[in-house]
Tab-separated table of C-alpha atoms in Angstrom:
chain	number	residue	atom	x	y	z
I	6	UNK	CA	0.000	0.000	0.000
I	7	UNK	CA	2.927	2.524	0.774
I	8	UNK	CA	4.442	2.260	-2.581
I	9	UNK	CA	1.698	2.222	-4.315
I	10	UNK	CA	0.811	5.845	-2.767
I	11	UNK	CA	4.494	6.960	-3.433
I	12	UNK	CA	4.028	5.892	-6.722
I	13	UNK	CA	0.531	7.775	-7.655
I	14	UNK	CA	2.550	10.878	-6.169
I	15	UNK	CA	4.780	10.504	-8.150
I	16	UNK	CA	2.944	10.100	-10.858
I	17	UNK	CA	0.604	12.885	-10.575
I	18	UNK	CA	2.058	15.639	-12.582
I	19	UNK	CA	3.060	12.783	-15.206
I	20	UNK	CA	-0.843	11.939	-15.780
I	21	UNK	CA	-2.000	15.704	-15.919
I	22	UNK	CA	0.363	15.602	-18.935
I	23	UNK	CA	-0.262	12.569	-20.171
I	24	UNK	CA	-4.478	13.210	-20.322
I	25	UNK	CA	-3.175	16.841	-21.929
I	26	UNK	CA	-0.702	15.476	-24.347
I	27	UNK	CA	-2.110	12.285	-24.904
I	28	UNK	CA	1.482	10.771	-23.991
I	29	UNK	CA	2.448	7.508	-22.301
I	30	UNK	CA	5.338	7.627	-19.695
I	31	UNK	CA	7.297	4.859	-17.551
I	32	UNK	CA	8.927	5.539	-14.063
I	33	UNK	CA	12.472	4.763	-13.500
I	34	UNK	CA	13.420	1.231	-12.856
I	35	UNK	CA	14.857	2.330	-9.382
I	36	UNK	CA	11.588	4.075	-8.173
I	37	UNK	CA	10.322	-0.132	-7.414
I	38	UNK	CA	12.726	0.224	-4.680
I	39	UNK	CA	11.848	2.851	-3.058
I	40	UNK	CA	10.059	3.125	0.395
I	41	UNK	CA	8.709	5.057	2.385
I	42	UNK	CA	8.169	5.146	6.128
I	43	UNK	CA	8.418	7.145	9.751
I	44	UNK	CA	7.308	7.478	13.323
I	45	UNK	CA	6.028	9.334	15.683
I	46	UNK	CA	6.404	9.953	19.591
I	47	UNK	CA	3.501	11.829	21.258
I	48	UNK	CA	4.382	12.203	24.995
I	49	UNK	CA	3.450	13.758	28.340
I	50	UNK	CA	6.514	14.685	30.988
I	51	UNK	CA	5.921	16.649	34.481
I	52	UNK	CA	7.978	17.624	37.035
I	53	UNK	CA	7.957	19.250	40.130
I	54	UNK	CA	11.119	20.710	40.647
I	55	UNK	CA	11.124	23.918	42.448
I	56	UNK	CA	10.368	27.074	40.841
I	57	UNK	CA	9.980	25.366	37.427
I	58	UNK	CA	7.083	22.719	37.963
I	59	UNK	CA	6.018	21.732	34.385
I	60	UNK	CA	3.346	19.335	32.643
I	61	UNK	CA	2.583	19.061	29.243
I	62	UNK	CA	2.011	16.864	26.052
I	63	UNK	CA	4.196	17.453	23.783
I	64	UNK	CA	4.928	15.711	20.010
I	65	UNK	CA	8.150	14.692	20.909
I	66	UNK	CA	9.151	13.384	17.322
I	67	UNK	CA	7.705	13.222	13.931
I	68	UNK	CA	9.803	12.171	11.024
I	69	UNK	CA	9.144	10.910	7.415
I	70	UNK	CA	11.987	9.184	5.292
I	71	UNK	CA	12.578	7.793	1.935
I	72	UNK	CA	15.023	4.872	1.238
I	73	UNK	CA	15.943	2.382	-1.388
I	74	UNK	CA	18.420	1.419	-3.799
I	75	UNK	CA	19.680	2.199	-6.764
I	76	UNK	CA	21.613	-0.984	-8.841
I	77	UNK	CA	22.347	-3.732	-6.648
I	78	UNK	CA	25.429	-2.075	-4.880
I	79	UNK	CA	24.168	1.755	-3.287
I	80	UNK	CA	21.808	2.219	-0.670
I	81	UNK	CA	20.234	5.469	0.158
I	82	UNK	CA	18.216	7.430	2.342
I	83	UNK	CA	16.687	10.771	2.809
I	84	UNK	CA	14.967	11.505	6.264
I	85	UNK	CA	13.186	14.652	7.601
I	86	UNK	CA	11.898	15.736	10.928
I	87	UNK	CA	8.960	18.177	11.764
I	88	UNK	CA	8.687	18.964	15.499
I	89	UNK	CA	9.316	21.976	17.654
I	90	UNK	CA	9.389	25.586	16.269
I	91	UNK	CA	9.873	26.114	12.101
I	92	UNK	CA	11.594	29.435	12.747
I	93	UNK	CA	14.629	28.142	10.899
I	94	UNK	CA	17.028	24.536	9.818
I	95	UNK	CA	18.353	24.398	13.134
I	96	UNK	CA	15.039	23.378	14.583
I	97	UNK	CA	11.596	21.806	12.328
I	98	UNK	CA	11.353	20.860	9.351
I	99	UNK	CA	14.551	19.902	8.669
I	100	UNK	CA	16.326	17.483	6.754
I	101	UNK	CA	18.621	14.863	9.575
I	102	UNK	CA	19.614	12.412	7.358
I	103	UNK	CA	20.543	12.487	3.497
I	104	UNK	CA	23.334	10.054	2.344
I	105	UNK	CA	24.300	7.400	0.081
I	106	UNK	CA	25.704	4.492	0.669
I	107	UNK	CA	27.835	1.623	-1.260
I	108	UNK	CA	27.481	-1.883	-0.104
I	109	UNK	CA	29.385	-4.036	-2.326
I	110	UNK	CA	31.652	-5.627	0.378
I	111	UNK	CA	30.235	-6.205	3.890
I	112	UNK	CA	34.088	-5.330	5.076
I	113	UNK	CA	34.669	-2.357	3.268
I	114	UNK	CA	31.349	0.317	2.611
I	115	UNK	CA	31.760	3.836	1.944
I	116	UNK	CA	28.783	6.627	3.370
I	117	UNK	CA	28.990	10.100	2.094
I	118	UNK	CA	26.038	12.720	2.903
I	119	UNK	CA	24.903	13.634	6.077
I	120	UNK	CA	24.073	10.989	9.042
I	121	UNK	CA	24.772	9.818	12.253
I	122	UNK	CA	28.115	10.530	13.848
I	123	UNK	CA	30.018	6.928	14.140
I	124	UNK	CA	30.494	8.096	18.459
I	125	UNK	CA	28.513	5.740	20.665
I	126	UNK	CA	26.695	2.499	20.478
I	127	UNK	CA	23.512	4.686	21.706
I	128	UNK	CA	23.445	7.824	19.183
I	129	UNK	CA	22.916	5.461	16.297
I	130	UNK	CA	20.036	3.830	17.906
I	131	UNK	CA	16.496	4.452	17.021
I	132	UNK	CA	14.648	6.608	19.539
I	133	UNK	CA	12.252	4.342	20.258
I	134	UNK	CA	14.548	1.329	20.270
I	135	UNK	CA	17.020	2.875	22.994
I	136	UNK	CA	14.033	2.315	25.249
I	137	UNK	CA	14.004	5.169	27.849
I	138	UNK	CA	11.488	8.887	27.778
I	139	UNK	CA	15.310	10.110	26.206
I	140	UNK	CA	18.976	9.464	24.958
I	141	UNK	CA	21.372	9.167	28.029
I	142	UNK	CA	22.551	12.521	29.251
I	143	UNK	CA	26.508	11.586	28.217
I	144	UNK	CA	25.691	10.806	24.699
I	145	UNK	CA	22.837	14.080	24.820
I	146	UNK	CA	25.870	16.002	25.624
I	147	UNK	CA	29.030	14.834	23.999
I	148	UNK	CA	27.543	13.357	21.074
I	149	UNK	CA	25.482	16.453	19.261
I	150	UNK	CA	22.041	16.625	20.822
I	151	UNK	CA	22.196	19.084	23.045
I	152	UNK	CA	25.946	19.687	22.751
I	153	UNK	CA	28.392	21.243	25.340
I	154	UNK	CA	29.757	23.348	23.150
I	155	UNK	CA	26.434	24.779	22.194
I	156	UNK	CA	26.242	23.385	18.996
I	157	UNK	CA	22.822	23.668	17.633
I	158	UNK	CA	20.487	20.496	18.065
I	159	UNK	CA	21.542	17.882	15.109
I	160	UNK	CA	20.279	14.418	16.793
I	161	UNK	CA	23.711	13.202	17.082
I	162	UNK	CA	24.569	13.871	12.929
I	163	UNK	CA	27.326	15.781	10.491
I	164	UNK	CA	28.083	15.834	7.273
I	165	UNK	CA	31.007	14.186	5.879
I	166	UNK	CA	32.128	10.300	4.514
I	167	UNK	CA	32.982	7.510	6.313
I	168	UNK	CA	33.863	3.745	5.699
I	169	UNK	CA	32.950	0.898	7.868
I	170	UNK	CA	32.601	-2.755	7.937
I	171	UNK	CA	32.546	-5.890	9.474
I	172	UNK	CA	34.761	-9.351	9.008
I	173	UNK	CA	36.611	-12.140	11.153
I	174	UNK	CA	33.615	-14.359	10.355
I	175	UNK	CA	33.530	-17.441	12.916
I	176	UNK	CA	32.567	-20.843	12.004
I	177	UNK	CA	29.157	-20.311	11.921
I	178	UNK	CA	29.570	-17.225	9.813
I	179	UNK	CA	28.939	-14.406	12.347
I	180	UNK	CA	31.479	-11.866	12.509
I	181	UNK	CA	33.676	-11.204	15.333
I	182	UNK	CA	35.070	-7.578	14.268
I	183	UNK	CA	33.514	-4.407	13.464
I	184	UNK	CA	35.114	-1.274	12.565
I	185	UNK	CA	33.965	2.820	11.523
I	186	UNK	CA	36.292	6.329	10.789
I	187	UNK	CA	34.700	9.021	9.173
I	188	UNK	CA	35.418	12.621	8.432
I	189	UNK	CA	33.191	15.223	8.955
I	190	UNK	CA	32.604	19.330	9.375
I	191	UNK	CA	32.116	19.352	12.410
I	192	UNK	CA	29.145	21.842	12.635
I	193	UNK	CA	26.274	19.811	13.112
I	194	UNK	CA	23.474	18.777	10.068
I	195	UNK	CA	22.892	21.661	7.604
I	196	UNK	CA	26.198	23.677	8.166
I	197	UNK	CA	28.844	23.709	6.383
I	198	UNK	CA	32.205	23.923	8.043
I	199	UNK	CA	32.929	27.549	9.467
I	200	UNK	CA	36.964	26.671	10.048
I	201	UNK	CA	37.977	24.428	7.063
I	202	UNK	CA	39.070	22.210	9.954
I	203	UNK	CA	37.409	18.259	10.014
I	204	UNK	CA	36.075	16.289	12.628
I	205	UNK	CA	37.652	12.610	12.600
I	206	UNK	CA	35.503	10.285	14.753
I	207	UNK	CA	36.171	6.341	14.495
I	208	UNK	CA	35.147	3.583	16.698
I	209	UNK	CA	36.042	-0.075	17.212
I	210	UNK	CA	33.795	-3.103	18.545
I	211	UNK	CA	34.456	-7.199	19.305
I	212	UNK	CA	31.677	-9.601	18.886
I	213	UNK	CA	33.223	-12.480	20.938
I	214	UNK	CA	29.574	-14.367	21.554
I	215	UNK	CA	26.434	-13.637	20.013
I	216	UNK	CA	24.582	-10.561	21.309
I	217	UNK	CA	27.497	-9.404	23.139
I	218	UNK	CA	29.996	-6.498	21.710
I	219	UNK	CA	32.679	-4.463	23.687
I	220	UNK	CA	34.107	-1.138	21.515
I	221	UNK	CA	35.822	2.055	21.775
I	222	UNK	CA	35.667	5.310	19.965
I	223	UNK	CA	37.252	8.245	19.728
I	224	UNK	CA	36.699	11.824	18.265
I	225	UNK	CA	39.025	14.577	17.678
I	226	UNK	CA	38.074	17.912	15.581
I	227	UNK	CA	38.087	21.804	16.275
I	228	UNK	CA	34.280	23.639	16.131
I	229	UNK	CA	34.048	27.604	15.280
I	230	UNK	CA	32.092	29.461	17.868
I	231	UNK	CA	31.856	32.487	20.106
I	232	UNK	CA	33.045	31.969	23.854
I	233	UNK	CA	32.699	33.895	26.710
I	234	UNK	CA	35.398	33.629	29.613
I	235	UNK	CA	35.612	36.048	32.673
I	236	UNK	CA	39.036	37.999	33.626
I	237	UNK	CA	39.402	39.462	36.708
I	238	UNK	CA	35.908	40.213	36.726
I	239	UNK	CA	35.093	41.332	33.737
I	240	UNK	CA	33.253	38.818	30.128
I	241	UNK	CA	35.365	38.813	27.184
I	242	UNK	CA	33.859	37.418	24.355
I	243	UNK	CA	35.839	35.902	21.584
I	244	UNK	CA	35.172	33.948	18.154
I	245	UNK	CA	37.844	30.948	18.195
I	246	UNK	CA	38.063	27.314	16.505
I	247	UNK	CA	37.692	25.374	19.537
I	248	UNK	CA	39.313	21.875	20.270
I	249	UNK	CA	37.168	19.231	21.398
I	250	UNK	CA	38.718	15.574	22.166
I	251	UNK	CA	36.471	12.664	23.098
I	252	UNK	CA	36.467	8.914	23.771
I	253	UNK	CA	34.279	6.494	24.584
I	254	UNK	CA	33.807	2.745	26.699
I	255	UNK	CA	30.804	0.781	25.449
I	256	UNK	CA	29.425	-2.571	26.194
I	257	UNK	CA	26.329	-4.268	25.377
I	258	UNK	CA	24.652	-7.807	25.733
I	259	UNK	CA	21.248	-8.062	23.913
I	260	UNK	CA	19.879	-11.560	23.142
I	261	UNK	CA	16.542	-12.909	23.824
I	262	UNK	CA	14.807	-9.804	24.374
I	263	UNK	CA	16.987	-8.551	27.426
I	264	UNK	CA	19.411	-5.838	27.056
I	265	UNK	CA	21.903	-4.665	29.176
I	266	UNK	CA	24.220	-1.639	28.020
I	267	UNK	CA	26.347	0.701	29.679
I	268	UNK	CA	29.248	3.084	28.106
I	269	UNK	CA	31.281	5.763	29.719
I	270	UNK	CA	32.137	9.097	27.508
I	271	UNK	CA	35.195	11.558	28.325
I	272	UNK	CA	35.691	14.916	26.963
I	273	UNK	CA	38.216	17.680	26.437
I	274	UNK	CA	37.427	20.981	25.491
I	275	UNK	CA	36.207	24.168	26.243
I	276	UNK	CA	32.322	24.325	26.350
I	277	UNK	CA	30.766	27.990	24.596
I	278	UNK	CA	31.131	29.373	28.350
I	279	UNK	CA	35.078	28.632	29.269
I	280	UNK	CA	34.525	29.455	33.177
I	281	UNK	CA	32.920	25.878	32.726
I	282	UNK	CA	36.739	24.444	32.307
I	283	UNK	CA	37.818	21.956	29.549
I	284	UNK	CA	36.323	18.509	30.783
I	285	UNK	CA	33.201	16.726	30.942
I	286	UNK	CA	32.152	13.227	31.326
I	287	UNK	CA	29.139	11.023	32.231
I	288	UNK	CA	28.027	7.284	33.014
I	289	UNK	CA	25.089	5.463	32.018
I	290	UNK	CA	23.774	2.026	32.508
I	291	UNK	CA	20.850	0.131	32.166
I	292	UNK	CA	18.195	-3.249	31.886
I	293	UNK	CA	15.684	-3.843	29.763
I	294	UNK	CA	13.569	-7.557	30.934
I	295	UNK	CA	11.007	-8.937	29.379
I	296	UNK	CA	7.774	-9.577	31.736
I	297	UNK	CA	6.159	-10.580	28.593
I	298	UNK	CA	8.422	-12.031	26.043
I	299	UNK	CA	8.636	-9.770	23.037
I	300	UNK	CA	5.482	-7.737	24.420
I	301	UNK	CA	5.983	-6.114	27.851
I	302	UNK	CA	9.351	-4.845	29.419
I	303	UNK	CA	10.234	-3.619	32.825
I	304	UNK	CA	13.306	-1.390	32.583
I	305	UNK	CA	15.651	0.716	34.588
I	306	UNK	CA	18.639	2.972	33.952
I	307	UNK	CA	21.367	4.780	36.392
I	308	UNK	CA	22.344	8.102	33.798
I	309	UNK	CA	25.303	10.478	35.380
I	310	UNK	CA	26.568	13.583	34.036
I	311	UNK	CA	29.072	15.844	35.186
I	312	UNK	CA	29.619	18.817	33.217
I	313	UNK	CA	33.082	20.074	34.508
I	314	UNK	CA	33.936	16.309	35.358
I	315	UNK	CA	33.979	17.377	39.303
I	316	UNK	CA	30.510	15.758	41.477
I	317	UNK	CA	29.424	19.646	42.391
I	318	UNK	CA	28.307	19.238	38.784
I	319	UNK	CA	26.717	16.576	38.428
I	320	UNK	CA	23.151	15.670	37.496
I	321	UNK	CA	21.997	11.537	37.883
I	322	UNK	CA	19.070	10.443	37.079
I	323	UNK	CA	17.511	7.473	38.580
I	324	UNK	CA	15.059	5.713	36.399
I	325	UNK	CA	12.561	3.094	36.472
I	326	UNK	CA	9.345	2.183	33.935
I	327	UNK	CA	7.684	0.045	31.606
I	328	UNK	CA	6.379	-0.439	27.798
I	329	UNK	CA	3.786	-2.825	26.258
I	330	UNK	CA	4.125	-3.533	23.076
I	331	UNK	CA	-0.146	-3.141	21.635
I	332	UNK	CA	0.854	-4.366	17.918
I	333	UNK	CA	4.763	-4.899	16.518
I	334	UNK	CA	4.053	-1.080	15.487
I	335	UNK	CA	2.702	0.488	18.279
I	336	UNK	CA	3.878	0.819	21.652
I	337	UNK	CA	2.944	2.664	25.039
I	338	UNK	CA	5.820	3.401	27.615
I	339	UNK	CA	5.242	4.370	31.379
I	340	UNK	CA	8.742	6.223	32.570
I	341	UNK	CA	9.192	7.760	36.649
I	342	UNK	CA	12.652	9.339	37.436
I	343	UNK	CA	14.210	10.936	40.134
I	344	UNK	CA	16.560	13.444	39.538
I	345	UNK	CA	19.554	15.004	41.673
I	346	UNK	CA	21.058	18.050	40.737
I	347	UNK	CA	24.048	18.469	42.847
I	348	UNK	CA	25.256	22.016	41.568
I	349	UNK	CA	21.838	23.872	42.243
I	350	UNK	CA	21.237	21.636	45.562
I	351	UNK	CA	17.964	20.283	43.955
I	352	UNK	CA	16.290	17.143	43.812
I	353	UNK	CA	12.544	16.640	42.061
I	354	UNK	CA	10.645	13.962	40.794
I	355	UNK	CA	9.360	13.491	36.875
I	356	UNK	CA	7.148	11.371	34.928
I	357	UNK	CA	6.879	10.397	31.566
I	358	UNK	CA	4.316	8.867	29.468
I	359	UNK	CA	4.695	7.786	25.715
I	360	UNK	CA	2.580	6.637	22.628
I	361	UNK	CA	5.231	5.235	19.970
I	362	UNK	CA	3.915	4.525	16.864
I	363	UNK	CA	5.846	3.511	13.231
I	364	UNK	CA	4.342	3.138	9.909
């Protein structure tokens, strides 16, 4: 049914010319591949932390995308996202994914366009498949959500090319090695780069039983911005290529319908406000357990982040909930957290309610 409503889009100019012209047309060969699909997140969240108490729904996500192939060999993708203010690219509509992709050889593919940065086993993950009301803080923070260095909000993308693969097949044919490096701007999605200087992120990851994998990553680069620092009392405010250095500790076992993962993310680097020092890091781990095989979870997650790497500045979250699974495409999740934030001396509860659906 999907492609055959992309199709009579596509068509419709065609046949206003055709029943004008009397003229017969054919689509492109590669237009059979093509498909088309997206989700949406419609959620509540309150809190009652002190002076800020909130409660609201909210259309957390809504995005639309386009993939296929074209010849055997290239895979591509085009993906869009409508949610929050439309004021400009930085926030909705805007375009989060757009790439190609050749496939050829399982140990060797090249990705050029704009897409997900290769930092993380989480930032790659689909919202709704990383289980919890939102990404980890650490990977929020130092991997392009809601960056430290003020970056604006790209969902954990850049544009740039990258090459990755997998190989060291075992007996039964299941891979034991996986590898990723890619170059990129270093700006975010939409921007080009402001300081001709590239990002180069790369990870590693070992597949030594099935469901189980153990990586690294790192991520050096520069970004352009405008910092603020305070001398002897006074803001000076400067526009400087700043250095950002990151690595990354992941592990992950996820096999008949449990998953446990938990990965540990260092920075160095000035944030946009300097009197926030050079270094960052944060800690997150977590279960997902099936009460219902393949149907109903019960889940928790322990999330840390310290944003000058010192306790004073840290904020945990403590996490507990549920989902039930109503059809393979539609889901309801039930989140509570309690939340400590040690630099303003607060602690408040918050709740978080979620209708997933995919089509």
């Amino acid at each position: 049914m999907k492609r055959i409503i992309l199709t009579l889009l596509i068509a419709i100019p065609f046949l206003t010319i055709g029943a004008q012209e009397k003229k017969t047309f054919e689509l492109p060969a590669w237009l059979n591949n093509v498909k088309f699909s997206g989700y949406g997140m419609v959620q509540y969240q309150g809190s009652d932390k002190k002076d800020a108490d909130e409660n609201s729904f909210n259309l957390r996500l809504i995005r639309l995308a386009l993939d296929g192939r074209i010849q055997q060999d290239w895979y591509w993708k085009m993906q869009i996202q409508l949610n929050g203010n439309t004021s400009s690219l930085n926030a909705s509509p805007r375009v989060v994914d757009l790439f190609a992709e050749w496939q050829k050889y399982k140990f060797f593919m090249v990705k050029a366009g704009q897409f997900k940065r290769p930092f993380t086993f989480e930032n790659p993950m689909h919202p709704i498949t990383q289980g919890f009301m939102s990404y980890s803080q650490p990977v929020s923070k130092l991997s392009g959500f809601s960056d430290r260095t003020g970056e604006h909000a790209c969902n954990g993308r850049d544009i740039g090319i990258q090459i990755q693969g997998d190989f060291l097949a075992n007996s039964a044919g299941r891979n034991l090695l996986h590898y990723q490096v890619g170059i990129f701007n270093g700006e975010g999605i939409n921007h080009k780069d402001k300081d001709n200087k590239k990002d180069i992120i790369g990870g590693m990851w070992v597949m030594p039983i099935k469901g189980l994998r153990i990586g690294a990553f790192g991520w050096t680069g520069t970004r352009y911005m405008t910092t603020t620092q305070t001398v002897e009392g006074t803001v000076k405010t400067k526009n400087e290529s700043v250095r950002k250095n990151r690595y990354a500790i992941s592990a992950e076992y996820a096999q008949d319908d449990w998953t446990f993962r938990s990965e540990y993310i260092h920075s160095q680097g000035f944030a946009a406000n300097k009197d926030k020092g050079d270094k960052a890091d944060g800690f997150y781990a977590l279960c997902i357990a099936p009460i219902i095989k393949n149907k109903m979870h019960a889940k928790a997650r322990y999330d840390v982040y310290r944003d000058q790497k010192t306790w004073e500045s840290s904020k945990t979250y403590y996490e507990v909930g549920a989902d039930y699974l109503l059809t393979k495409n539609l889901q309801v999740n039930l989140e509570y957290a309690r939340v400590n934030e040690r630099s303003t001396h607060t602690s408040y509860n918050m709740v978080d309610v979620e209708l997933d659906f995919r089509f």
